[in-house]
Amino acid sequence: MSLSLEDIQRIARLARIRVTETEAAQTGDQLNGIFKLIEQMQAVDTSGVAPMAHAQEVYQRLREDAVTEPNRREAFQAIAPQTEAGLYLVPKVIE
Amino acid sequence: MQWETVIGLEVHTQLTTQSKIFSGASIAFGAEPNTQACAVDLALPGVLPVLNQGAVERAVKFGLAIGAKLNRVNLFARKNYFYPDLPKGYQISQFELPIVEGGALTIQVPSSESGQAESKTVRLTRAHLEEDAGKSLHEDFHGMTGIDLNRAGTPLLEIVSEPDMRSAKEAVAYAKALHNLVTWIGICDGNMQEGSFRVDANVSVRPKGQQEFGTRREIKNLNSFRFLEQAIDYEVRWQIEQIEDGHKIQQATVLFDPDTGETRMMRTKEEAHDYRYFPDPDLLPVRLDDDLIAQMQGELPELPQAKQARYQQDYLLSAYDAGLLTQSLAHANYFEAALKTLNTDDLTVGAKHVANWMNGELASALNKADLSIAQSPISPDSLAGLLKRSADNTLNARLAKEVFAAMWAGEGEADAIIEARGLKQMSDSGEIEKIIDEVLAANQKSVEEFRAGKDKAFNALVGQVMKASRGKANPAQVNELLKKKLAG
Amino acid sequence: MIHANLKQLSALLAENKTSSVELCTEYLDRIAALNPTLNAFITVDRERTLAEARTADARRAQGEAGPLLGVPIAHKDIFCAEGWLTTCGSKMLSNFVSPYDAHIVSQFKAAGMPSLGKTNMDEFAMGSSNETSFFGPVKNPWDLKAVPGGSSGGAAACVAARLAPAATGTDTGGSIRQPAALCNITGLKPTYGVCSRYGMIAFASSLDQAGPMAQSAEDCALLLNAMAGFDRRDSTSLQREQEDYSRDLAQPLKGLKIGLPKEFFGEGLSADTAKAIEAAIAEYKKLGAETVEVSLPNMGLSVPVYYVLAPAEASSNLSRFDGVRYGHRAAEYGDLTDMYEKSRAEGFGAEVKRRILIGTYVLSHGYYDAYYIQAQKLRRLIAQDFIEAFKQCDVILGPTAPTTAFDLGAKNADPVQMYLSDIYTIAVNLAGLPGMSLPCGFGTDGRPIGLQLIGNYFAEAKMLNVAHQYQLATDWHQRKPEGI
């Protein structure tokens, strides 16, 4: 398989990363090299094998339903790019 | 062409936990912006989710209540998309293997022809746990949007129905039944203004008799039953018009504008997100063990349908009455408390009496005042106090209503009002006879007309007697005594 | 004193022959002198370090003991540390002062180890040479023309150059072991779930694991004692009894069965590395161990599998860097999408973007089954290979990296060549097993060679024992770079 420039632009948009045309071309070559490596996987018949998502076969531990976190807005917003009246500001969202 | 409407609902219910689904921050409503958004909710680098047991328990309760299959091992997945109120850039939700699958809900649909309610079963597809997003505030901050992440991470149970509903009325009946159930079993407070119960409706139309579904459009975020009905009605009309005008319906997501009563396009299928779901590596498979399920089963109260059936069987109430009394747990509790205080020898008589008052006078007063039954100024005990005076003929129907109104206005208990206003029904026949004699003497013309065969004149005389007694005379007694006098 | 290992420093402190303030001052002076050359640290904060050292000395004066009390440590800049700039090697977080401590950081604080600073690393731990750091590459103290390995390159270099007696690292596909090998130090990646990931900036959540880096296996055991343990804030943290990882260090190796996977000794392994590993095997035989050939037939697929799974998880993990709540936001932007796309394009370096794009692609509609699910299935086959192998042996031994450190810039143009430098380490992460690297010689270019040990699940103590016995018999781990 081979990724086209449109593929690169499509996934870059999905990933919200601006990619210029020159970058897309360059990235495309590198990604195609990497996907050539990845394609080796397709040679193996894995029918009947259960996908492995976690290293350990353990189940989720549940947290007791209790409020444990205090208000730390001041500390958290001290590192924010733009805030006002306790809110994080972003360019106008149109619904 | 005859058209058929097909509706399926997706309902987001906010669960009644103390803390968030994956963090220890509070979910209390109405806090100052971002004061209930902890490091995990803000998706600071390095933070991790840990699942709240309370959320799991509530989902299990719901699954048990609708007779669904509980997936003993269920999974959390990431739904990836960018939005400023979604701090991680993905929502933790369930995709493959949700906690609850299947199940059904029986609803009562008011039939336009018979006026009776008809019973219908709506199948559920699934219910899964997920986290809520924050809120975007669109007031103007120098042309920018403000983000409040207090709501981010609030536990939701998303309940998805099969496309089993065929009208807006059915959709509303289902939404109400579901609302009743989730509040009944205590997993959701049901507060629609605060967004605790939000409905998305998938609506399509097809020519009557056609098997396959039409293309659907999804109406997002309906936060009242009225809007749900209006939005579906509008959408159905719009879709039929489009098709009859030769257009094709495009799969799309739309928003309902309550001001215009119209739906408008948010995005088409082409613009739909590619959510790139995959199992969340930060969360392990959730196992539901027998102990947890047994414990939740034990905590479930008698469910609305079971209660309704019992009311019909034990108290001989109609399906309609029993349905109204089980429209919420608060109604059922009110009914049972009033019935207990009323303490009649024959429970079926008492039950019917309470039902008539709750579904009649009380319901209309609450409705007028826009109050819920839980907010009723008249307690079940007080209502029973009034009903006692009606049952023992102290009050006739008209007086009972007067006393009810006084109780509603906060004038106290029934007995005190009767005493203060001297409203005791007049059942002393001597006293009534005296009034009748006076009325007959003063209305000779009517007496003659009656004797000449005019039945109407009799009613006029009854009316005069009641008026003279200032409504306190027992009408049945008046009838009887008047007949006797006139015959004599 | 600066060349002493952690255990020796611990003894000096216990005997009151030095203080934490004195020790930290010496290291800070050395860092000030050498870091401009090596670039091993991103952030150094002398006052903060000395304040922590004073606290440690005060604790000792109060009668507190403990093997780590007062010994300084350097934290990889992937660990959030309250009040410290925590960049993860990225422009994206170049202004991020963490408001909280990672679990590992608070564990070491509790043990009384002052932090010497935050070490340089490949951006978001994505790299094998430390060249993807926004803050510039780290130089290998053994040869300034060479890379230190990655992604914990700063950590490895600072221990090797004696800028710190101990360092924390993280290992997603070899990021502790490979730089340890390339810099002649000892590094251990524990079983997945042994060390909490809370506060460790996620790269690939199902593979990431923190571990110690130091001069010796014995030092690593002491550090692991403080790092390991259950943390309720990490759902993947395992609830196990607290272990003393030093308990088996002195066990003799007689009868030990060492598995030698034939796949580790085939094509691609450089001759000098092969020779050094053979010599180490001979040394182990002298110590009474037996060798047995084992096979990991699917190991060859570990690199492709890894480059599906790790980027997939990373693409999602790195979505939170959107310029809204912290981190880099573009100076100029139009609408919301423009703000996102510019901030992320500016904030992430080329390798990180590449991996985000790979991950986004393999998870996208229509490709998920062919890539992501297939990779997860192969992951199981790879893990099963190890389970089979461990039926025949106690530990697995092989090279950590196919070659000694390569030159700076040598593999920059070809990501695939770079990825293949982790060929021997990646499978261990996919299986979730513990692994470590320890010095075992030098190549023809005079650069260090690392020996990799892989243990069965939770066999860290065994692995440390095997490493320690080797270090008692050899002095490779005591060699230090000349001229620095």
PDB file of N, CA, C and O in Angstrom, chain B residues 135-179:
ATOM      1  N   LYS B 135     -18.480  22.409  29.333  1.00  0.00           N
ATOM      2  CA  LYS B 135     -19.455  23.307  28.700  1.00  0.00           C
ATOM      3  C   LYS B 135     -18.728  24.444  28.008  1.00  0.00           C
ATOM      4  O   LYS B 135     -17.785  25.004  28.552  1.00  0.00           O
ATOM      5  N   SER B 136     -19.224  24.784  26.824  1.00  0.00           N
ATOM      6  CA  SER B 136     -18.719  25.961  26.125  1.00  0.00           C
ATOM      7  C   SER B 136     -19.689  27.105  26.380  1.00  0.00           C
ATOM      8  O   SER B 136     -20.883  26.945  26.159  1.00  0.00           O
ATOM      9  N   LEU B 137     -19.182  28.207  26.866  1.00  0.00           N
ATOM     10  CA  LEU B 137     -20.052  29.358  27.126  1.00  0.00           C
ATOM     11  C   LEU B 137     -19.828  30.373  26.020  1.00  0.00           C
ATOM     12  O   LEU B 137     -18.716  30.849  25.820  1.00  0.00           O
ATOM     13  N   HIS B 138     -20.929  30.637  25.312  1.00  0.00           N
ATOM     14  CA  HIS B 138     -20.767  31.445  24.102  1.00  0.00           C
ATOM     15  C   HIS B 138     -20.996  32.931  24.319  1.00  0.00           C
ATOM     16  O   HIS B 138     -21.049  33.689  23.379  1.00  0.00           O
ATOM     17  N   GLU B 139     -21.171  33.347  25.595  1.00  0.00           N
ATOM     18  CA  GLU B 139     -21.238  34.787  25.804  1.00  0.00           C
ATOM     19  C   GLU B 139     -19.942  35.366  25.272  1.00  0.00           C
ATOM     20  O   GLU B 139     -18.942  34.677  25.186  1.00  0.00           O
ATOM     21  N   ASP B 140     -19.984  36.621  25.015  1.00  0.00           N
ATOM     22  CA  ASP B 140     -18.832  37.183  24.328  1.00  0.00           C
ATOM     23  C   ASP B 140     -17.694  37.511  25.281  1.00  0.00           C
ATOM     24  O   ASP B 140     -17.803  38.366  26.141  1.00  0.00           O
ATOM     25  N   PHE B 141     -16.595  36.779  25.122  1.00  0.00           N
ATOM     26  CA  PHE B 141     -15.365  37.157  25.809  1.00  0.00           C
ATOM     27  C   PHE B 141     -14.420  37.689  24.743  1.00  0.00           C
ATOM     28  O   PHE B 141     -13.600  36.942  24.214  1.00  0.00           O
ATOM     29  N   HIS B 142     -14.587  38.943  24.363  1.00  0.00           N
ATOM     30  CA  HIS B 142     -13.790  39.551  23.286  1.00  0.00           C
ATOM     31  C   HIS B 142     -13.800  38.645  22.061  1.00  0.00           C
ATOM     32  O   HIS B 142     -12.746  38.330  21.512  1.00  0.00           O
ATOM     33  N   GLY B 143     -14.954  38.160  21.684  1.00  0.00           N
ATOM     34  CA  GLY B 143     -15.048  37.327  20.484  1.00  0.00           C
ATOM     35  C   GLY B 143     -14.578  35.906  20.718  1.00  0.00           C
ATOM     36  O   GLY B 143     -14.426  35.139  19.778  1.00  0.00           O
ATOM     37  N   MET B 144     -14.320  35.532  21.969  1.00  0.00           N
ATOM     38  CA  MET B 144     -13.862  34.164  22.233  1.00  0.00           C
ATOM     39  C   MET B 144     -14.917  33.394  23.023  1.00  0.00           C
ATOM     40  O   MET B 144     -15.869  33.962  23.542  1.00  0.00           O
ATOM     41  N   THR B 145     -14.718  32.083  23.094  1.00  0.00           N
ATOM     42  CA  THR B 145     -15.639  31.222  23.840  1.00  0.00           C
ATOM     43  C   THR B 145     -14.962  30.815  25.146  1.00  0.00           C
ATOM     44  O   THR B 145     -13.761  30.548  25.160  1.00  0.00           O
ATOM     45  N   GLY B 146     -15.725  30.774  26.219  1.00  0.00           N
ATOM     46  CA  GLY B 146     -15.191  30.365  27.515  1.00  0.00           C
ATOM     47  C   GLY B 146     -15.496  28.894  27.770  1.00  0.00           C
ATOM     48  O   GLY B 146     -16.571  28.412  27.440  1.00  0.00           O
ATOM     49  N   ILE B 147     -14.528  28.197  28.338  1.00  0.00           N
ATOM     50  CA  ILE B 147     -14.704  26.771  28.591  1.00  0.00           C
ATOM     51  C   ILE B 147     -14.727  26.506  30.096  1.00  0.00           C
ATOM     52  O   ILE B 147     -13.796  26.864  30.811  1.00  0.00           O
ATOM     53  N   ASP B 148     -15.794  25.848  30.534  1.00  0.00           N
ATOM     54  CA  ASP B 148     -15.932  25.440  31.935  1.00  0.00           C
ATOM     55  C   ASP B 148     -15.909  23.914  31.972  1.00  0.00           C
ATOM     56  O   ASP B 148     -16.761  23.261  31.365  1.00  0.00           O
ATOM     57  N   LEU B 149     -14.946  23.363  32.674  1.00  0.00           N
ATOM     58  CA  LEU B 149     -14.773  21.905  32.658  1.00  0.00           C
ATOM     59  C   LEU B 149     -15.317  21.227  33.919  1.00  0.00           C
ATOM     60  O   LEU B 149     -15.001  20.074  34.185  1.00  0.00           O
ATOM     61  N   ASN B 150     -16.133  21.942  34.689  1.00  0.00           N
ATOM     62  CA  ASN B 150     -16.732  21.304  35.869  1.00  0.00           C
ATOM     63  C   ASN B 150     -17.514  20.049  35.493  1.00  0.00           C
ATOM     64  O   ASN B 150     -17.508  19.065  36.232  1.00  0.00           O
ATOM     65  N   ARG B 151     -18.213  20.103  34.375  1.00  0.00           N
ATOM     66  CA  ARG B 151     -19.043  18.952  34.004  1.00  0.00           C
ATOM     67  C   ARG B 151     -18.215  17.827  33.368  1.00  0.00           C
ATOM     68  O   ARG B 151     -18.683  16.686  33.256  1.00  0.00           O
ATOM     69  N   ALA B 152     -17.004  18.151  32.920  1.00  0.00           N
ATOM     70  CA  ALA B 152     -16.167  17.139  32.253  1.00  0.00           C
ATOM     71  C   ALA B 152     -15.892  15.989  33.213  1.00  0.00           C
ATOM     72  O   ALA B 152     -15.433  16.199  34.330  1.00  0.00           O
ATOM     73  N   GLY B 153     -16.210  14.785  32.777  1.00  0.00           N
ATOM     74  CA  GLY B 153     -15.959  13.616  33.608  1.00  0.00           C
ATOM     75  C   GLY B 153     -17.150  13.209  34.459  1.00  0.00           C
ATOM     76  O   GLY B 153     -17.071  12.231  35.211  1.00  0.00           O
ATOM     77  N   THR B 154     -18.252  13.934  34.353  1.00  0.00           N
ATOM     78  CA  THR B 154     -19.459  13.533  35.074  1.00  0.00           C
ATOM     79  C   THR B 154     -19.952  12.205  34.500  1.00  0.00           C
ATOM     80  O   THR B 154     -19.978  12.031  33.289  1.00  0.00           O
ATOM     81  N   PRO B 155     -20.330  11.255  35.373  1.00  0.00           N
ATOM     82  CA  PRO B 155     -20.718   9.947  34.838  1.00  0.00           C
ATOM     83  C   PRO B 155     -22.080   9.975  34.134  1.00  0.00           C
ATOM     84  O   PRO B 155     -23.047  10.517  34.666  1.00  0.00           O
ATOM     85  N   LEU B 156     -22.105   9.386  32.964  1.00  0.00           N
ATOM     86  CA  LEU B 156     -23.354   9.266  32.199  1.00  0.00           C
ATOM     87  C   LEU B 156     -23.605   7.803  31.903  1.00  0.00           C
ATOM     88  O   LEU B 156     -22.672   7.026  31.701  1.00  0.00           O
ATOM     89  N   LEU B 157     -24.893   7.455  31.865  1.00  0.00           N
ATOM     90  CA  LEU B 157     -25.285   6.179  31.286  1.00  0.00           C
ATOM     91  C   LEU B 157     -26.058   6.530  30.027  1.00  0.00           C
ATOM     92  O   LEU B 157     -27.094   7.189  30.095  1.00  0.00           O
ATOM     93  N   GLU B 158     -25.511   6.146  28.884  1.00  0.00           N
ATOM     94  CA  GLU B 158     -26.215   6.424  27.627  1.00  0.00           C
ATOM     95  C   GLU B 158     -27.077   5.220  27.294  1.00  0.00           C
ATOM     96  O   GLU B 158     -26.588   4.103  27.146  1.00  0.00           O
ATOM     97  N   ILE B 159     -28.383   5.475  27.199  1.00  0.00           N
ATOM     98  CA  ILE B 159     -29.347   4.392  27.005  1.00  0.00           C
ATOM     99  C   ILE B 159     -29.900   4.483  25.587  1.00  0.00           C
ATOM    100  O   ILE B 159     -30.502   5.488  25.208  1.00  0.00           O
ATOM    101  N   VAL B 160     -29.655   3.450  24.809  1.00  0.00           N
ATOM    102  CA  VAL B 160     -30.001   3.480  23.387  1.00  0.00           C
ATOM    103  C   VAL B 160     -31.161   2.519  23.136  1.00  0.00           C
ATOM    104  O   VAL B 160     -31.091   1.346  23.507  1.00  0.00           O
ATOM    105  N   SER B 161     -32.216   3.017  22.504  1.00  0.00           N
ATOM    106  CA  SER B 161     -33.362   2.150  22.205  1.00  0.00           C
ATOM    107  C   SER B 161     -33.266   1.640  20.776  1.00  0.00           C
ATOM    108  O   SER B 161     -32.543   2.185  19.941  1.00  0.00           O
ATOM    109  N   GLU B 162     -34.002   0.599  20.499  1.00  0.00           N
ATOM    110  CA  GLU B 162     -34.195   0.166  19.119  1.00  0.00           C
ATOM    111  C   GLU B 162     -35.141   1.167  18.444  1.00  0.00           C
ATOM    112  O   GLU B 162     -35.874   1.887  19.124  1.00  0.00           O
ATOM    113  N   PRO B 163     -35.169   1.188  17.121  1.00  0.00           N
ATOM    114  CA  PRO B 163     -36.079   2.123  16.431  1.00  0.00           C
ATOM    115  C   PRO B 163     -37.510   1.596  16.478  1.00  0.00           C
ATOM    116  O   PRO B 163     -38.116   1.291  15.450  1.00  0.00           O
ATOM    117  N   ASP B 164     -38.075   1.500  17.655  1.00  0.00           N
ATOM    118  CA  ASP B 164     -39.365   0.843  17.862  1.00  0.00           C
ATOM    119  C   ASP B 164     -40.530   1.808  17.962  1.00  0.00           C
ATOM    120  O   ASP B 164     -41.675   1.381  18.071  1.00  0.00           O
ATOM    121  N   MET B 165     -40.259   3.098  17.986  1.00  0.00           N
ATOM    122  CA  MET B 165     -41.359   4.045  18.186  1.00  0.00           C
ATOM    123  C   MET B 165     -41.849   4.569  16.848  1.00  0.00           C
ATOM    124  O   MET B 165     -41.071   4.731  15.916  1.00  0.00           O
ATOM    125  N   ARG B 166     -43.165   4.802  16.783  1.00  0.00           N
ATOM    126  CA  ARG B 166     -43.778   5.132  15.498  1.00  0.00           C
ATOM    127  C   ARG B 166     -44.431   6.506  15.480  1.00  0.00           C
ATOM    128  O   ARG B 166     -45.093   6.868  14.527  1.00  0.00           O
ATOM    129  N   SER B 167     -44.296   7.249  16.562  1.00  0.00           N
ATOM    130  CA  SER B 167     -44.856   8.600  16.584  1.00  0.00           C
ATOM    131  C   SER B 167     -44.152   9.403  17.672  1.00  0.00           C
ATOM    132  O   SER B 167     -43.515   8.834  18.564  1.00  0.00           O
ATOM    133  N   ALA B 168     -44.309  10.705  17.571  1.00  0.00           N
ATOM    134  CA  ALA B 168     -43.735  11.566  18.604  1.00  0.00           C
ATOM    135  C   ALA B 168     -44.348  11.228  19.961  1.00  0.00           C
ATOM    136  O   ALA B 168     -43.661  11.240  20.978  1.00  0.00           O
ATOM    137  N   LYS B 169     -45.646  10.904  19.963  1.00  0.00           N
ATOM    138  CA  LYS B 169     -46.331  10.557  21.218  1.00  0.00           C
ATOM    139  C   LYS B 169     -45.694   9.326  21.856  1.00  0.00           C
ATOM    140  O   LYS B 169     -45.490   9.284  23.067  1.00  0.00           O
ATOM    141  N   GLU B 170     -45.391   8.339  21.011  1.00  0.00           N
ATOM    142  CA  GLU B 170     -44.734   7.131  21.543  1.00  0.00           C
ATOM    143  C   GLU B 170     -43.340   7.460  22.071  1.00  0.00           C
ATOM    144  O   GLU B 170     -42.917   6.955  23.108  1.00  0.00           O
ATOM    145  N   ALA B 171     -42.643   8.312  21.341  1.00  0.00           N
ATOM    146  CA  ALA B 171     -41.295   8.684  21.774  1.00  0.00           C
ATOM    147  C   ALA B 171     -41.358   9.388  23.131  1.00  0.00           C
ATOM    148  O   ALA B 171     -40.540   9.129  24.024  1.00  0.00           O
ATOM    149  N   VAL B 172     -42.336  10.258  23.279  1.00  0.00           N
ATOM    150  CA  VAL B 172     -42.484  10.967  24.551  1.00  0.00           C
ATOM    151  C   VAL B 172     -42.863   9.988  25.660  1.00  0.00           C
ATOM    152  O   VAL B 172     -42.332  10.052  26.768  1.00  0.00           O
ATOM    153  N   ALA B 173     -43.784   9.061  25.324  1.00  0.00           N
ATOM    154  CA  ALA B 173     -44.198   8.081  26.334  1.00  0.00           C
ATOM    155  C   ALA B 173     -42.999   7.244  26.777  1.00  0.00           C
ATOM    156  O   ALA B 173     -42.815   6.966  27.974  1.00  0.00           O
ATOM    157  N   TYR B 174     -42.158   6.870  25.814  1.00  0.00           N
ATOM    158  CA  TYR B 174     -40.958   6.093  26.150  1.00  0.00           C
ATOM    159  C   TYR B 174     -40.013   6.929  27.011  1.00  0.00           C
ATOM    160  O   TYR B 174     -39.508   6.473  28.042  1.00  0.00           O
ATOM    161  N   ALA B 175     -39.782   8.161  26.579  1.00  0.00           N
ATOM    162  CA  ALA B 175     -38.847   9.024  27.320  1.00  0.00           C
ATOM    163  C   ALA B 175     -39.346   9.231  28.752  1.00  0.00           C
ATOM    164  O   ALA B 175     -38.565   9.219  29.702  1.00  0.00           O
ATOM    165  N   LYS B 176     -40.676   9.387  28.887  1.00  0.00           N
ATOM    166  CA  LYS B 176     -41.224   9.581  30.231  1.00  0.00           C
ATOM    167  C   LYS B 176     -41.096   8.309  31.074  1.00  0.00           C
ATOM    168  O   LYS B 176     -40.775   8.373  32.263  1.00  0.00           O
ATOM    169  N   ALA B 177     -41.367   7.175  30.448  1.00  0.00           N
ATOM    170  CA  ALA B 177     -41.255   5.913  31.182  1.00  0.00           C
ATOM    171  C   ALA B 177     -39.809   5.680  31.622  1.00  0.00           C
ATOM    172  O   ALA B 177     -39.537   5.231  32.735  1.00  0.00           O
ATOM    173  N   LEU B 178     -38.877   6.027  30.725  1.00  0.00           N
ATOM    174  CA  LEU B 178     -37.459   5.850  31.052  1.00  0.00           C
ATOM    175  C   LEU B 178     -37.054   6.828  32.161  1.00  0.00           C
ATOM    176  O   LEU B 178     -36.336   6.460  33.105  1.00  0.00           O
ATOM    177  N   HIS B 179     -37.529   8.033  32.035  1.00  0.00           N
ATOM    178  CA  HIS B 179     -37.261   9.057  33.056  1.00  0.00           C
ATOM    179  C   HIS B 179     -37.780   8.578  34.413  1.00  0.00           C
ATOM    180  O   HIS B 179     -37.102   8.683  35.434  1.00  0.00           O
TER     181      HIS B 179
END
